[in-house]
XYZ file of C-alpha atoms in Angstrom:
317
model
C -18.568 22.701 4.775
C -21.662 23.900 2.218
C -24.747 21.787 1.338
C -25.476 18.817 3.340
C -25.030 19.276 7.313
C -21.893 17.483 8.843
C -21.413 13.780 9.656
C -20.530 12.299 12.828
C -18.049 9.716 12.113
C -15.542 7.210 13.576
C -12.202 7.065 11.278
C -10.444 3.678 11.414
C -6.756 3.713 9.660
C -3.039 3.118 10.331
C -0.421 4.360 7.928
C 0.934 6.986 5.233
C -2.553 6.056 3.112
C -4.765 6.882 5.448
C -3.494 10.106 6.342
C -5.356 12.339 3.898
C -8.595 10.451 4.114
C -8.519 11.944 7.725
C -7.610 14.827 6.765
C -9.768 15.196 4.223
C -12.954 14.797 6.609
C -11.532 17.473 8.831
C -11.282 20.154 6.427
C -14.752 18.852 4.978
C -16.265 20.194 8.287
C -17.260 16.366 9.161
C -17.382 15.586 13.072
C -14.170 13.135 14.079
C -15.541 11.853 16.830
C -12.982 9.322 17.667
C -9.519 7.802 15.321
C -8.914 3.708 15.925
C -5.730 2.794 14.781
C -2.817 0.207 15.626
C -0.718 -0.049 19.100
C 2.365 1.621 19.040
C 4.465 -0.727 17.303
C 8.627 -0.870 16.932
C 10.016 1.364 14.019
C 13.170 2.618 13.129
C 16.721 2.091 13.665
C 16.310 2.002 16.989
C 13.199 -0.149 17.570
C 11.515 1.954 20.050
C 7.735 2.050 20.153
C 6.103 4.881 17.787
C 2.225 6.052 16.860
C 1.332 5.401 13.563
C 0.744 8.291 11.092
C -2.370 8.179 11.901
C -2.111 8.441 15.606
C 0.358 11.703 14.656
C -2.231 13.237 12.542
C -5.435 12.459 15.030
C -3.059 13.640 17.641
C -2.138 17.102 15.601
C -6.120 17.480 15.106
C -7.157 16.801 19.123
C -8.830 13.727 18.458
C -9.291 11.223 20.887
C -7.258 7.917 20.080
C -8.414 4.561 20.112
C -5.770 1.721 20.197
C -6.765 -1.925 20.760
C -5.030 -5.175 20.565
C -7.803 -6.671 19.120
C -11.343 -5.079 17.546
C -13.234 -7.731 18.984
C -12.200 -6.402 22.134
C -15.832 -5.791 23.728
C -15.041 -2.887 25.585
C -13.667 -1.143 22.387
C -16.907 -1.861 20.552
C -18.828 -0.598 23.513
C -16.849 2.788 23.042
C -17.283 3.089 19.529
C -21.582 1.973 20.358
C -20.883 5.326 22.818
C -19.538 7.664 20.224
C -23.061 6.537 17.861
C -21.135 7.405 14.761
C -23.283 8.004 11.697
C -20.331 6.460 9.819
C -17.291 3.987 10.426
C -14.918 5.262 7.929
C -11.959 2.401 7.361
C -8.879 3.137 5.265
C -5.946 0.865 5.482
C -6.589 -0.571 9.343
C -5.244 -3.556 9.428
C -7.615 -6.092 10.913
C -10.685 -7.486 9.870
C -13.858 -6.011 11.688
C -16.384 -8.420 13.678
C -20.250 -7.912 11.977
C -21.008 -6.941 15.937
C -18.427 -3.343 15.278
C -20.000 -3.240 11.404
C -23.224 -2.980 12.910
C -22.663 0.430 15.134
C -22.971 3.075 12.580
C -26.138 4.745 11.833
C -25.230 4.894 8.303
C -22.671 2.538 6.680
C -19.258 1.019 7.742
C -17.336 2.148 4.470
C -13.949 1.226 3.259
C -11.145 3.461 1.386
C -9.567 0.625 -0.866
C -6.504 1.016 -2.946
C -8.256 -0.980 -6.280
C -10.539 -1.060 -8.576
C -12.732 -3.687 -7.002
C -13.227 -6.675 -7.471
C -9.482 -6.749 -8.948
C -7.122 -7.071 -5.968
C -9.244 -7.788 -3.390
C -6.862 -7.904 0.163
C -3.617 -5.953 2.031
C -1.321 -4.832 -0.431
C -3.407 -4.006 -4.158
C -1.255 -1.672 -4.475
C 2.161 -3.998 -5.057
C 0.440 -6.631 -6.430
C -0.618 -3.889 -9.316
C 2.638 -2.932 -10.346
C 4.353 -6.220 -9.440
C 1.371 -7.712 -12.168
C 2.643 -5.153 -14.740
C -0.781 -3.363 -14.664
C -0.786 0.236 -16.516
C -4.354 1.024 -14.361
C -5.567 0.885 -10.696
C -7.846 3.294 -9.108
C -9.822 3.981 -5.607
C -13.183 1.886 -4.563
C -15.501 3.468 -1.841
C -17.378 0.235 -0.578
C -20.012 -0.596 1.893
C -17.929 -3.132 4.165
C -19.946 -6.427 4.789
C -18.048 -9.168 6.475
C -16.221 -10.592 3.472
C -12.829 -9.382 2.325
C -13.514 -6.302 -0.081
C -16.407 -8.139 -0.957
C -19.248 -5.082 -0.284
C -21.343 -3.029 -2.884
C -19.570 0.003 -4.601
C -20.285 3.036 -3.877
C -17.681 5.246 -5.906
C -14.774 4.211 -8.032
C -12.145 6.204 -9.667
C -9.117 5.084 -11.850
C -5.686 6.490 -11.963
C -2.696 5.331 -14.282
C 0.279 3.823 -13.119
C 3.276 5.256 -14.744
C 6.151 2.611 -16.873
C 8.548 2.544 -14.178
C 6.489 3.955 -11.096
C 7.728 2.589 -7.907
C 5.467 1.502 -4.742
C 6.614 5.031 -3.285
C 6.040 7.162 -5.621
C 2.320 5.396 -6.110
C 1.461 5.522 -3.101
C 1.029 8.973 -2.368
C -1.099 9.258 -5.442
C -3.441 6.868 -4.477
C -3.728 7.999 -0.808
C -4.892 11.719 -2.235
C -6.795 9.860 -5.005
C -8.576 7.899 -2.055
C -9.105 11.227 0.349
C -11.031 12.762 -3.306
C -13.296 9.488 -3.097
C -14.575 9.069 0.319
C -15.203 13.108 1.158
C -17.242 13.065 -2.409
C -18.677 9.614 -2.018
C -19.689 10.841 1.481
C -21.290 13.705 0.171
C -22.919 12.058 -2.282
C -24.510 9.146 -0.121
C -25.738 11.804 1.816
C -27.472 12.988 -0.642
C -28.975 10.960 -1.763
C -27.496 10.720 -5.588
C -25.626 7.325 -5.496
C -26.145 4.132 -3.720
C -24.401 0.836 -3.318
C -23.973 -1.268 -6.256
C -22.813 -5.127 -5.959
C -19.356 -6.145 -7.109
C -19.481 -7.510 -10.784
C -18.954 -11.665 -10.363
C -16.212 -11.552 -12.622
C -12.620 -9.954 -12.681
C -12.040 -10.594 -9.207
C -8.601 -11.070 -8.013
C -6.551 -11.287 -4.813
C -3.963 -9.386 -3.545
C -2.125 -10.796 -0.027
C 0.203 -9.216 2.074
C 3.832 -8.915 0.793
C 5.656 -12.341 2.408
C 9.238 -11.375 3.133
C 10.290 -14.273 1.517
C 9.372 -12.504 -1.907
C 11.834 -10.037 -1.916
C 14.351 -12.758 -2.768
C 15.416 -11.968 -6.829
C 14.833 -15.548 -8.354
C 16.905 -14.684 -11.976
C 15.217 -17.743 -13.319
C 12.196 -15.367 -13.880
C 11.042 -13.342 -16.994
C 12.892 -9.965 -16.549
C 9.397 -7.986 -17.147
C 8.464 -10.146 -13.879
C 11.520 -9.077 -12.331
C 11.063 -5.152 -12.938
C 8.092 -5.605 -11.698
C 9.087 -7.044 -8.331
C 11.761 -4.343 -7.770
C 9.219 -1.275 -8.606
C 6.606 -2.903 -6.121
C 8.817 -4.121 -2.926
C 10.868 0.253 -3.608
C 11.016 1.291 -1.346
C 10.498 -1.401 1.244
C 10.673 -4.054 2.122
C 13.600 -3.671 -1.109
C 14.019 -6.647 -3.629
C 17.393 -8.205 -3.245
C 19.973 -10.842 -4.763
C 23.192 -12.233 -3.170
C 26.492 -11.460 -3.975
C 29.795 -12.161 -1.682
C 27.656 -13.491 0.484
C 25.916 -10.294 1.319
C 22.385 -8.863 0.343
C 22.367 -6.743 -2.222
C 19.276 -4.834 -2.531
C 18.113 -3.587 -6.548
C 16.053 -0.873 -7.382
C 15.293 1.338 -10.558
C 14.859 -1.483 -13.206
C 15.030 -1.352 -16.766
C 14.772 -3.349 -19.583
C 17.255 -3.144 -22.389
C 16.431 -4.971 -24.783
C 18.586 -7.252 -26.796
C 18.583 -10.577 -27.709
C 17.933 -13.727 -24.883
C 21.116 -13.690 -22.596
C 23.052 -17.516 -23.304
C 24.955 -16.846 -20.183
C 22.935 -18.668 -17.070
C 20.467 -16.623 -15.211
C 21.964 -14.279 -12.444
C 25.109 -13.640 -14.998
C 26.324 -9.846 -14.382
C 26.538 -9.038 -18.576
C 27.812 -5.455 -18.088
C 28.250 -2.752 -15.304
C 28.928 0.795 -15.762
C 27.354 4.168 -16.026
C 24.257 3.314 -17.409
C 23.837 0.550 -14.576
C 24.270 -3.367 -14.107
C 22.553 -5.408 -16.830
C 22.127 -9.571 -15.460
C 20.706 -12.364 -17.210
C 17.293 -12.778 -16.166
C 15.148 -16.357 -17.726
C 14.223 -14.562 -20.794
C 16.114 -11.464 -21.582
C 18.267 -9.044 -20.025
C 17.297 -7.115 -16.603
C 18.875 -3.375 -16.352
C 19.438 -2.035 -12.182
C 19.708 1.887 -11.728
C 20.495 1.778 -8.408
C 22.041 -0.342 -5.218
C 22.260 -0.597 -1.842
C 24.238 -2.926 0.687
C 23.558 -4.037 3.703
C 23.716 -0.655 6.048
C 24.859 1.654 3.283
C 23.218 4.007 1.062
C 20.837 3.512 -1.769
C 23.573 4.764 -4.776
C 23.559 4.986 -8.706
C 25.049 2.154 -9.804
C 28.413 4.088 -11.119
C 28.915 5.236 -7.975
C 28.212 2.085 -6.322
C 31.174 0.369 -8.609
C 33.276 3.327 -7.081
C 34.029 1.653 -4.302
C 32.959 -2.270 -5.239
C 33.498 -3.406 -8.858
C 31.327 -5.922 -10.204
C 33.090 -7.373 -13.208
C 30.950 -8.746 -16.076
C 30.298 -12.700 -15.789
C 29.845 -12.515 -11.994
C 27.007 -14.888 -10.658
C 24.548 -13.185 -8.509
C 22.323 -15.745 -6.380
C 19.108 -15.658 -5.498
């Protein structure tokens, strides 16, 4: 690390986003003094209890791991008291912090967030951006207070989000995006050269966790909606319609073009190499790819392979 001596800090985060943040600090020369992230929790195929990424990477780096139940556990917040952290870094936790755990650092409690605050304020800004048809998010270093996103800026960065750029393929970006922000919004804190700046009063927006229920394709929406929906739930939880009773999960959209469909919404209009085109409310709604239930994500040429899907088949939602 050059310039400004090392920071002692407490890094709070659970999955894929997180990941670099930490890492980030690490190669910065910062002091790691302890990683808090989620229990164990089922995964996989087979259910069985597994660390979170973050856990994995603390674990690959020798840090000691924190994992409670709840953060208003007050044995956990005596710990953290214990490890006097200069600052709580956050990115992605998953809980909401008690003021009595905001109140341990020397420095700040700051957050990693995955907007460009106030927009999108909450657990998934980063779905709710593409579902919302936005060509723009970015990365917010805040000052956590005990609102929801609600603390002074410290650092913001945009970043575009590409026409038909999936969840998965955004994500990554804005994890390394967000590493970038905190190790120079660190260093510049320290420093002296920025300091926190309230949230502007207007522009703000919300952005809740993903309900499972949404995944369901309702073809009575615009087909811009639609798209949408499929690029923000790829690759999971996986948008999907019904058809032979089964669930039929639709990624890749497109949109054609064309004239408003007059068949009724969910109406397969054509299948074949260039994918499965369905009436959607307002126009037509192009699929690249399928997957059902226990098979493999496929193009939809070879899906028809094995399961043609004849033009003026209803699809339900």
């Amino acid at each position: 690390m050059t310039g400004a001596p090392p920071l002692r800090i407490v890094f709070m985060g659970t999955p894929e986003f997180a990941v670099p943040s930490l890492e980030a600090l690490l190669r910065r020369g910062h002091r790691v003094a302890a990683v808090v992230t989620q229990p164990d929790r089922p995964r996989g195929r087979g259910r069985a209890p597994r660390p979170s990424p973050v856990k994995e990477a603390a674990t690959r780096a020798g840090i000691e791991v924190l994992q409670p139940e709840s953060v208003r556990d007050p044995a956990f917040i005596a710990r953290v008291r214990e490890l006097a952290p200069d600052f709580l870094v956050v990115a992605a936790y998953g809980q909401i912090l008690p003021e009595a755990l905001l109140a341990v650092p020397r420095r700040h409690p700051v957050n990693v967030h995955a907007s460009l605050l106030p927009a999108y304020r909450g657990a998934a800004p980063i779905q709710w951006a593409i579902l919302n048809g936005e060509t723009e998010t970015g990365i917010t270093l805040m000052v956590m207070d005990r609102g929801m996103d609600t603390g002074p800026v410290l650092l913001q960065r945009a970043l575009e989000i590409g026409p038909d750029e999936t969840f998965g393929e955004l994500l990554p970006r804005m994890a390394r995006l967000g590493a970038e922000v905190l190790v120079e919004g660190l260093d510049r804190l320290a420093a002296g050269e920025i300091q926190p700046m309230p949230q502007p009063g207007e522009g703000i927006s919300l952005a809740p966790p993903i309900r499972p229920e949404m995944a369901r394709v309702d073809w009575h929406t615009p087909a811009a909606r639609l798209a949408g929906l499929l690029r923000a739930l790829d690759p999971r939880p996986g948008a999907y319609t019904t058809w032979a009773g089964e669930r039929l999960r639709l990624f890749r959209p497109f949109l054609p073009g064309g004239p408003a469909p007059t068949a009724p919404p969910g109406t397969v209009l054509s299948a074949g190499a260039d994918g499965l085109v369905v009436a959607a409310a307002d126009a037509p709604l192009g699929i690249r790819e399928l997957q059902r239930p226990g098979g493999r994500r496929l193009p939809v040429a070879d899906f028809l392979r094995g399961r043609p899907l004849a033009p003026g088949t209803r699809l339900s939602p």
